[in-house]
Coordinates of C-alpha atoms in Angstrom, one line a residue:
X120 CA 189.6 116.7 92.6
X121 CA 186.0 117.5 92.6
X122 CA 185.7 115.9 96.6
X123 CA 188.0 118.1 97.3
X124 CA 186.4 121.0 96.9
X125 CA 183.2 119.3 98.4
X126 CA 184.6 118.4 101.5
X127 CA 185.9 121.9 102.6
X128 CA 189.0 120.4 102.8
X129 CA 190.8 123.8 101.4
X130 CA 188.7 126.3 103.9
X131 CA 190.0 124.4 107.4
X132 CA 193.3 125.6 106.4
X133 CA 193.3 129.3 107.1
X134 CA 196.7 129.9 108.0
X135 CA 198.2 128.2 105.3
X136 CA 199.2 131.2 103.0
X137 CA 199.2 128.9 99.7
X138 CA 195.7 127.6 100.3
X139 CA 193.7 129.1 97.7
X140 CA 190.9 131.4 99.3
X141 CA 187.5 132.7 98.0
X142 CA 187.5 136.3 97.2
X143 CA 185.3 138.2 98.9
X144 CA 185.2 141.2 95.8
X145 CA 184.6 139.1 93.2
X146 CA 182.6 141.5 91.5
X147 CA 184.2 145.1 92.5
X148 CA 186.8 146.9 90.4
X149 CA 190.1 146.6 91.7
X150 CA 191.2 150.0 89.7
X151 CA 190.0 152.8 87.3
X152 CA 191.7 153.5 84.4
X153 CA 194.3 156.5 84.8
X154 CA 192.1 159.9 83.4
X155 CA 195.3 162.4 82.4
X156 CA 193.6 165.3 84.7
X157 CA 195.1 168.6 82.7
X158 CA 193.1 167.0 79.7
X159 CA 190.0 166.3 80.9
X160 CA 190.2 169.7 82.7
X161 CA 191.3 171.1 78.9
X162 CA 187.7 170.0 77.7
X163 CA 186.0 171.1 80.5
X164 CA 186.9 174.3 81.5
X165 CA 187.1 177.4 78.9
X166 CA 190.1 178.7 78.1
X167 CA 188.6 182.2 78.7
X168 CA 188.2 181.4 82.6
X169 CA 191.5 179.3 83.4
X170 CA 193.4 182.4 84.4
X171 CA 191.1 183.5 87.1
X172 CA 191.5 180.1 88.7
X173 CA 195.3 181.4 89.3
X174 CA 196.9 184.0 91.3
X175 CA 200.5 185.3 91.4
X176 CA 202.4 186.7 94.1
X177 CA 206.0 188.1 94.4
X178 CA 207.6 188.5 97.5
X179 CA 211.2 189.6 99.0
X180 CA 212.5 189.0 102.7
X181 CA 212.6 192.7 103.5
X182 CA 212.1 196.1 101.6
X183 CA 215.6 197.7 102.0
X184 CA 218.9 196.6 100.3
X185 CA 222.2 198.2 100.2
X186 CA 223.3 198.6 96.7
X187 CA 225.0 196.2 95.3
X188 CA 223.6 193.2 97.5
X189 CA 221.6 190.9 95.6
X190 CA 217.9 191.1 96.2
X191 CA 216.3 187.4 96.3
X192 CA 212.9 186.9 95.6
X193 CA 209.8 184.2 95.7
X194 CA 207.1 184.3 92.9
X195 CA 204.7 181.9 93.8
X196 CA 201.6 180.5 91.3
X197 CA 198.9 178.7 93.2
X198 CA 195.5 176.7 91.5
X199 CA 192.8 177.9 94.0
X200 CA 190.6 175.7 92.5
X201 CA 190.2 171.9 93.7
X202 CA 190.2 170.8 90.0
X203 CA 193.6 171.0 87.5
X204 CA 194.1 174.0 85.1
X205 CA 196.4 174.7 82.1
X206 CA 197.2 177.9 80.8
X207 CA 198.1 177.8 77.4
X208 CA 201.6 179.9 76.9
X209 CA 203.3 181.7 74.3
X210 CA 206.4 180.1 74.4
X211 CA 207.8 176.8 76.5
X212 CA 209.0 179.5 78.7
X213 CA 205.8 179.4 81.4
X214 CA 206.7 182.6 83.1
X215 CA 209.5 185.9 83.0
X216 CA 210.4 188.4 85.8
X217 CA 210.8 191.7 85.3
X218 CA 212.7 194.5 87.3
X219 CA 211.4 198.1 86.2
X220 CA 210.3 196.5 83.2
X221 CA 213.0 194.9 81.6
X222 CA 213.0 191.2 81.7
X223 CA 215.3 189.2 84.0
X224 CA 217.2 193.1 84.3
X225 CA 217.9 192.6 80.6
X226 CA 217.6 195.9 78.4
X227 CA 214.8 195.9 76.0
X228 CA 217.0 195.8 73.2
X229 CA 219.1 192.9 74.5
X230 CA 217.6 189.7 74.3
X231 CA 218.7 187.3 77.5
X232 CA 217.2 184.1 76.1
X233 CA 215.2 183.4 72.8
X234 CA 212.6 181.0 73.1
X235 CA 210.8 179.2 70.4
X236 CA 208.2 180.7 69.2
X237 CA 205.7 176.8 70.0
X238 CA 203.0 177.7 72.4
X239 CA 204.0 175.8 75.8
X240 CA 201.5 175.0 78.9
X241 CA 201.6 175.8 82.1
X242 CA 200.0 173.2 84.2
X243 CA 198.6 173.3 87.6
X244 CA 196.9 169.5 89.5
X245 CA 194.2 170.8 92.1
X246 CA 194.8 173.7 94.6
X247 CA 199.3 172.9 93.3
X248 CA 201.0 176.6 94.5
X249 CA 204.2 176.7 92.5
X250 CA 207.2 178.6 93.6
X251 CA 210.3 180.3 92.7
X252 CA 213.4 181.5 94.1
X253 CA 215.2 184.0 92.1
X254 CA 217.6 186.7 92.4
X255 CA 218.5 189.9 91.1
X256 CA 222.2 191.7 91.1
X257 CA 221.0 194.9 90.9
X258 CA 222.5 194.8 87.7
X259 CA 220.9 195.9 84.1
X260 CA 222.4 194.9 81.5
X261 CA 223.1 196.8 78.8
X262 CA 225.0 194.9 76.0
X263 CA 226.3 191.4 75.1
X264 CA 229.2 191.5 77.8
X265 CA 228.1 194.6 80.1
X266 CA 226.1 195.2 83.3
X267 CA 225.6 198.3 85.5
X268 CA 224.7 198.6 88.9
X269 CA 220.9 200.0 89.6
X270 CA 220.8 203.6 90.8
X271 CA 219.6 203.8 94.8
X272 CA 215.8 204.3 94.6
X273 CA 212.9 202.5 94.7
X274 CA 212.8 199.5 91.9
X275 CA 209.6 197.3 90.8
X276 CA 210.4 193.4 90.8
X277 CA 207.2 191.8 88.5
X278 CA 206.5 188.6 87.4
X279 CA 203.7 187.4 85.0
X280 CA 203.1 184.0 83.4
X281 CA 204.0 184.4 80.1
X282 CA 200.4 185.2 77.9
X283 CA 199.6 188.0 76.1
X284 CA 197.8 190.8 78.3
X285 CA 199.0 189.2 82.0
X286 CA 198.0 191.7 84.0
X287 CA 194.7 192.2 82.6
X288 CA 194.1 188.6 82.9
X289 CA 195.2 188.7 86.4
X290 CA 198.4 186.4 85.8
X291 CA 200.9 189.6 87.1
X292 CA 201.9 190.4 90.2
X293 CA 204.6 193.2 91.4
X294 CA 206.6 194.4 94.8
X295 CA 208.9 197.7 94.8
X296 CA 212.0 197.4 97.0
X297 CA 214.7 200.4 97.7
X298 CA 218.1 199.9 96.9
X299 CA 220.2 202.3 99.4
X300 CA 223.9 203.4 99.8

């Protein structure tokens, strides 16, 4: 076996694909070990600077709609950072809509959804821009079973991820659209 390997027997067969061959990287690493990004972002950024790394937008097609005709809209989150945030939420829930203040056209005292009251995260890899199609009736809801149409006027479609203060922290953004007859 040994004269084998001594008489370069194995190298003058180059194009035989089960000759064994040196290896040219013997001594570079093939791969790194997979570094969860959110969590090494987690322990290196504070948590009081994570929401100025993210901006929020909320846009519609156009700024006129008959009444009745549903009004769709895009909210879109975007990391402008080229390293991966979290944002630590109040609920699982990572962000709510509003129109004139009342979430998802809910009244106040009518709860659409009830999330658990865990803290959630809403996670972002570098420079990621999330977005979200929505749309609203131009309905508010004002019991269990019943909805009535928005009154022609001018109406204020927010959204804001969903942590305590949003707009001061920057994570809130609005448009107005005008529901006609």
């Amino acid at each position: 076996m040994r004269r084998i390997y001594e008489s370069d027997a194995l190298r003058r067969d180059d194009d035989d694909p089960h000759a064994p061959a040196e290896r040219e990287d013997e001594g570079a690493i093939q791969a790194l070990r997979s570094v969860p990004a959110t969590a090494l972002s987690d322990r290196l950024v504070p948590r009081g600077l994570r929401h100025r790394f993210v901006s929020v937008d909320v846009e519609t097609p156009r700024r006129e709609f008959a009444v009745g005709e549903p009004v769709p809209f895009v909210v879109t989150f975007r990391n402008r950072v080229p390293f991966p945030v979290s944002i630590a939420t109040a609920s699982p829930l990572p962000w709510v809509w509003t129109v004139d203040g009342d979430v998802e056209a809910a009244a106040a005292d009518v709860s659409l959804r009830d999330p658990p009251d865990e803290p959630g995260r809403f996670a972002f890899d570098r420079g990621e821009r999330k977005r979200f199609r929505r749309r609203w009736d131009g309905l508010f809801r004002v019991s269990d079973s019943e909805w009535v149409p928005a009154e022609p006027g001018e109406h204020v479609i927010g959204a804001a991820a969903n942590v305590a203060d949003a707009g001061a922290k920057g994570l809130r953004a609005e448009t107005t659209v005008r529901l006609v007859e």
